CSV table of C-alpha atoms in Angstrom, one decimal:
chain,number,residue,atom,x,y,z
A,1,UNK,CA,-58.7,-1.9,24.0
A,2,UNK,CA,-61.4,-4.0,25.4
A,3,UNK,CA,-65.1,-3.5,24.6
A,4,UNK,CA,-68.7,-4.9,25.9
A,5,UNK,CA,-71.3,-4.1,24.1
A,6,UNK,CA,-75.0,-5.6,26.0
A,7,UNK,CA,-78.4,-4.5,23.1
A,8,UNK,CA,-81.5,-4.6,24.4
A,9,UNK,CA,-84.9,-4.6,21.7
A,10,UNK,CA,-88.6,-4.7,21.9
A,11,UNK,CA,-90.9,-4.0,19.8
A,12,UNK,CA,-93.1,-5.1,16.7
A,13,UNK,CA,-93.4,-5.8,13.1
A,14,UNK,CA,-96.2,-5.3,11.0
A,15,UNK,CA,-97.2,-7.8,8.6
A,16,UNK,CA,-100.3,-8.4,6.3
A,17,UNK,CA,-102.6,-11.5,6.9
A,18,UNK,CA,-105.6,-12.1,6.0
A,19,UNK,CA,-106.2,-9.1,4.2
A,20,UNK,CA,-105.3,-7.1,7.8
A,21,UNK,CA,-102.5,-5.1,9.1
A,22,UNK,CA,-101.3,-7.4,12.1
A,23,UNK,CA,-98.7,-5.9,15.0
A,24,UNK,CA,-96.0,-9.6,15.9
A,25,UNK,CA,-93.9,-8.4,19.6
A,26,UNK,CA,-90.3,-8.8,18.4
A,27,UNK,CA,-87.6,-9.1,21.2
A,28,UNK,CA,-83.8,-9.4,20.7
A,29,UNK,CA,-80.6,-9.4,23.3
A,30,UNK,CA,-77.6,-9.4,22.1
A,31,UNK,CA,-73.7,-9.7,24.0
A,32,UNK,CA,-70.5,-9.1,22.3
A,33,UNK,CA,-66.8,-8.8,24.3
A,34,UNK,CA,-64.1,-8.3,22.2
A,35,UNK,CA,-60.3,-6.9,22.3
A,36,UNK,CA,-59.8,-4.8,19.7
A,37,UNK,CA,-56.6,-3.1,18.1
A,38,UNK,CA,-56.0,-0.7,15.6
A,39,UNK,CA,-54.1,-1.4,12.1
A,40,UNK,CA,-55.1,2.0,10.3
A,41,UNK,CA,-56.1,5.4,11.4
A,42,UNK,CA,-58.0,7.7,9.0
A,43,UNK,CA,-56.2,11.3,7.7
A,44,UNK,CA,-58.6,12.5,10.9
A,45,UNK,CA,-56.8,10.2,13.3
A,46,UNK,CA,-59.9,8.1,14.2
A,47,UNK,CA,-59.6,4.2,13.1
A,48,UNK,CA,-61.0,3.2,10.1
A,49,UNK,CA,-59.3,-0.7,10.1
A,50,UNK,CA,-59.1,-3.0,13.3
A,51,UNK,CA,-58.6,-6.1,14.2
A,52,UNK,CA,-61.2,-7.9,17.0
A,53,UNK,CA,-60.7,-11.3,19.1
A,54,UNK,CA,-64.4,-12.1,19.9
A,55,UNK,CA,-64.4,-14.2,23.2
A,56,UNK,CA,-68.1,-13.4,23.2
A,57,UNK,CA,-70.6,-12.7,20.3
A,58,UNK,CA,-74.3,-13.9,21.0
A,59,UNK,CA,-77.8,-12.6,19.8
A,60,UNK,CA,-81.1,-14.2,20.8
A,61,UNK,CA,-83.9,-13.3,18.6
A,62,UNK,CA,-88.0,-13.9,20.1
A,63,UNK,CA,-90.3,-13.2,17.2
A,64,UNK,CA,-94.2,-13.9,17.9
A,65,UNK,CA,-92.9,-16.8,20.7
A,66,UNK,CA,-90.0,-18.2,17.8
A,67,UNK,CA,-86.9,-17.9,19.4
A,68,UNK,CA,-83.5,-18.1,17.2
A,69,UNK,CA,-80.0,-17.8,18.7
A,70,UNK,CA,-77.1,-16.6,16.7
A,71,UNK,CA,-73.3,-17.5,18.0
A,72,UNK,CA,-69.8,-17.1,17.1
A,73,UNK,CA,-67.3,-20.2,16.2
A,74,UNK,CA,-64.3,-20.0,18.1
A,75,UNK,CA,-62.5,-20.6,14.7
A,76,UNK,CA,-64.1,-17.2,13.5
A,77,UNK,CA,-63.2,-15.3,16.3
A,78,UNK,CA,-60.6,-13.1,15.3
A,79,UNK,CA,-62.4,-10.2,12.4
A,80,UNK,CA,-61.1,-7.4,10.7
A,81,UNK,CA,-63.5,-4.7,10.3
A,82,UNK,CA,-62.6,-1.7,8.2
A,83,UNK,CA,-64.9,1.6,7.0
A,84,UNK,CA,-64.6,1.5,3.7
A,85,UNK,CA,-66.2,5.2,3.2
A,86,UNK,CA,-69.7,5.0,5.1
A,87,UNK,CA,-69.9,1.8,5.3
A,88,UNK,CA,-68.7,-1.3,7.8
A,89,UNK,CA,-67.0,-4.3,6.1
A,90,UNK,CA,-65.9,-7.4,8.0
A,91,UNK,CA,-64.4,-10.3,8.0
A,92,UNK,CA,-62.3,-13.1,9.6
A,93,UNK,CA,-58.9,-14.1,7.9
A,94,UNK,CA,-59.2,-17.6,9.5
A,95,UNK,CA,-62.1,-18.4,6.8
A,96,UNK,CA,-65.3,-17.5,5.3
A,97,UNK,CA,-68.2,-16.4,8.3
A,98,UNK,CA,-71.5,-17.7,7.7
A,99,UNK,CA,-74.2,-14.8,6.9
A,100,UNK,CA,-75.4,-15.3,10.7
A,101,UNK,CA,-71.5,-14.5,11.5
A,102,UNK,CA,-71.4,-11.8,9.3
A,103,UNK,CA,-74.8,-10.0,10.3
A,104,UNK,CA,-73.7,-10.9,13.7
A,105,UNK,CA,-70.0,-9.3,13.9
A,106,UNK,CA,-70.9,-6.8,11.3
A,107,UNK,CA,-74.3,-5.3,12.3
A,108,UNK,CA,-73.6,-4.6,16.2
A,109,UNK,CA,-73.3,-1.1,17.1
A,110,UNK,CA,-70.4,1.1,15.4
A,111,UNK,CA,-67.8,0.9,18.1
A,112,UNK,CA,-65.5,2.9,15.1
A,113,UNK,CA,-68.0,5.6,15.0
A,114,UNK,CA,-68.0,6.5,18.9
A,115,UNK,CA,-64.8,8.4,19.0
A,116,UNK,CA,-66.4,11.1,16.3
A,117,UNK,CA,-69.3,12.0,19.1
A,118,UNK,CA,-67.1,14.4,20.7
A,119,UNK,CA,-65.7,17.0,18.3
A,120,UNK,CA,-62.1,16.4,17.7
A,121,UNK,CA,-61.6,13.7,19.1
A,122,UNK,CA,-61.6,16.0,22.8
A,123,UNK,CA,-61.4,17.9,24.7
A,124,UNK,CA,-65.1,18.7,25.0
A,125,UNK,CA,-66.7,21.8,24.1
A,126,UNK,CA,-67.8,23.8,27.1
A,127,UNK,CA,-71.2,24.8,23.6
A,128,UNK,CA,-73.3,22.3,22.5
A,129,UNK,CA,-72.5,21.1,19.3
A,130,UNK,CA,-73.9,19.2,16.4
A,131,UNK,CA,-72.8,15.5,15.9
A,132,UNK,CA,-71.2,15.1,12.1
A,133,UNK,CA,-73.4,13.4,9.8
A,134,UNK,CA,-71.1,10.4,8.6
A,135,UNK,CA,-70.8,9.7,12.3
A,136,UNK,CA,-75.2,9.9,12.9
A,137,UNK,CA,-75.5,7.7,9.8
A,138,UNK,CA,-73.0,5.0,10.9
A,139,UNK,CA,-74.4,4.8,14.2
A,140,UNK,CA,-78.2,5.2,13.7
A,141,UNK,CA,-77.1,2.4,10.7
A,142,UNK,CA,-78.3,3.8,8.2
A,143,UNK,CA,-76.9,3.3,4.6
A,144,UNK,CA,-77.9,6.9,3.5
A,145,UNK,CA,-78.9,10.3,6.0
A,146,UNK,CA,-81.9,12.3,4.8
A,147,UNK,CA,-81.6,14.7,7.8
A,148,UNK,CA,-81.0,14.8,11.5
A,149,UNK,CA,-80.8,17.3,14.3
A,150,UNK,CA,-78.5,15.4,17.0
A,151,UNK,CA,-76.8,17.5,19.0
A,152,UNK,CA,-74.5,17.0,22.3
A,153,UNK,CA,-74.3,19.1,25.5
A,154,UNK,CA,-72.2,18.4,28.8
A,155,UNK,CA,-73.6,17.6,31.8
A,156,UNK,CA,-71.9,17.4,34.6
A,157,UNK,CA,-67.7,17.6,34.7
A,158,UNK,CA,-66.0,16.2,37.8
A,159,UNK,CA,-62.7,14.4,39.0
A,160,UNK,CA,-61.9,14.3,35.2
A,161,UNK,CA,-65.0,12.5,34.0
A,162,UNK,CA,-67.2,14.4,31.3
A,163,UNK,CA,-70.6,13.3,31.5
A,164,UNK,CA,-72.5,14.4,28.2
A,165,UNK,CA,-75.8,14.2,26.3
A,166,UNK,CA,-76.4,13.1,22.6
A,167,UNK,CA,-80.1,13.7,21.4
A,168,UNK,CA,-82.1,14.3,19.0
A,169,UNK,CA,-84.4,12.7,15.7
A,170,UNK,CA,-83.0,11.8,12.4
A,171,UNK,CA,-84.3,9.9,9.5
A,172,UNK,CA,-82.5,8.1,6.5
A,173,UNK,CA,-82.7,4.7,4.5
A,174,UNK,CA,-81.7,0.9,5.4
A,175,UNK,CA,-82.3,-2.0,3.0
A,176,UNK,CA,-84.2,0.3,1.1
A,177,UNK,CA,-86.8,1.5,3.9
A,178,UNK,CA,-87.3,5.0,5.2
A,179,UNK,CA,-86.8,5.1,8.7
A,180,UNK,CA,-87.3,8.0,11.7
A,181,UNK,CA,-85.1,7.7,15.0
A,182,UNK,CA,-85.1,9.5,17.7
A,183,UNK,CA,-81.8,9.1,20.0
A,184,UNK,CA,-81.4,9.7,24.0
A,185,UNK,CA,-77.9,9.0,25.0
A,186,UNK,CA,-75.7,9.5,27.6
A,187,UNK,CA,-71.9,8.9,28.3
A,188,UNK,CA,-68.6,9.3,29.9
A,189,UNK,CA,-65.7,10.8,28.7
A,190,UNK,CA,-61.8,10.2,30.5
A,191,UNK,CA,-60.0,13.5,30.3
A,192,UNK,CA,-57.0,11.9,31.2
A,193,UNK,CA,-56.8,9.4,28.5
A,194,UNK,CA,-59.0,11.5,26.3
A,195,UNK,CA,-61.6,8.6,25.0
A,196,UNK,CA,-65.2,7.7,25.6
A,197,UNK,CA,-65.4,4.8,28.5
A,198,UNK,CA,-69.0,4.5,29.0
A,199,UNK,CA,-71.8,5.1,26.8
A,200,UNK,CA,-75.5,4.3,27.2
A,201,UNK,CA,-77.4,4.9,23.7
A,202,UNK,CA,-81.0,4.7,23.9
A,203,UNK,CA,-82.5,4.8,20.1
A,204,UNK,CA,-86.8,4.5,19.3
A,205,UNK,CA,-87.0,3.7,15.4
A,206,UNK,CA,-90.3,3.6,13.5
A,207,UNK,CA,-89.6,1.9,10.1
A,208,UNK,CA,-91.6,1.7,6.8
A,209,UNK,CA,-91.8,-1.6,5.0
A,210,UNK,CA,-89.5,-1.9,2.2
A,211,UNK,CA,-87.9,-4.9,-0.3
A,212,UNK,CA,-86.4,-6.5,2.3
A,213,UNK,CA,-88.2,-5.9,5.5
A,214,UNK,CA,-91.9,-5.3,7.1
A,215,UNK,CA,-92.7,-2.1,8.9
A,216,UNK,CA,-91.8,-1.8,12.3
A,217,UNK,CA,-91.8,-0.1,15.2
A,218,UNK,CA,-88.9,-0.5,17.7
């Protein structure tokens, strides 16, 4: 199975100085292309351990005008991820990743998580229905789920292409922060090979500051 993922980000940090609240512009793009094959499927039947061959994984971070660019070594570029539980775990049996590596293979969006947007893994419902909340919480990345109301609705059906809907606001907790999202997505579901080929996920997060991390808005 092959995968692109392209991120987009803007948005901005808040930061005391000077005895003021101040708002830094944060932007971030990120590209990562990878083959990916499973070794072991969950008693549900979705994948919970693969293995990935990165021949792309690139982030470029622009923070108040300092820019910072995270890349892959070629020598790292096969990972294992695995879901142990809620959470993502990686690494690369070639040798230890750097924490840039790790943040950077093992922070991108939860391509494991996608398959649980459609209930049962397809065909999908004619009803809207409400998206699990392991699957909200792995993909909104959060470490814990206070409460969510994301939903999914068809759109259009044609020629054995599903188009459907994902939206809705949730809020939960990352590196100890409260956050809120609110998520607009939209993809495409094969009826022939029943599996999600396309999927555009639009997410607006307003974060409180916590131990780790200022407030932001994104």
């Amino acid at each position: 199975l092959k995968i692109e993922l392209s991120l987009s980000l803007k948005g901005e940090m808040k930061v005391q100085r000077d005895g003021k609240m101040v708002a830094i512009p944060m932007i971030a793009t990120a590209n990562h292309h990878f083959e990916e094959r499973v070794i072991h499927l969950s008693t549900s039947g979705i994948p919970d351990k693969v293995a990935r061959n990165y021949s792309k994984a690139e982030a470029l971070f622009n923070i108040e005008g300092n820019k910072s660019e995270r890349t892959l070594r070629k020598q790292r570029s096969l990972i294992v991820a695995q879901k142990p539980e809620n959470s993502i775990f990686v690494y690369s049996p070639k040798g230890p990743l750097t924490r840039e590596e790790l943040e950077l293979t093992g922070e991108h969006f939860d391509t494991l998580s996608i398959a649980n947007l459609i209930p049962d893994k397809g065909p999908v419902p004619k009803e809207a229905w409400k998206v699990k909340d392991a699957t909200v919480q792995a993909i909104c990345n959060f470490e814990g789920l206070s409460e969510h109301t994301i939903t999914g609705k068809v759109l259009s059906s044609e020629n054995g292409l599903v188009t459907f809907k994902i939206e809705g606001t949730a809020t939960g907790v990352e590196s100890g922060a409260s956050v809120s999202s609110t998520v607009d997505a939209t993809g495409i579901w094969k009826e022939k090979t029943a599996r999600i080929t396309n999927l555009s996920w639009k997410q607006s997060d307003n974060r409180e500051a916590g131990p780790v991390n200022p407030a932001s808005k994104t």
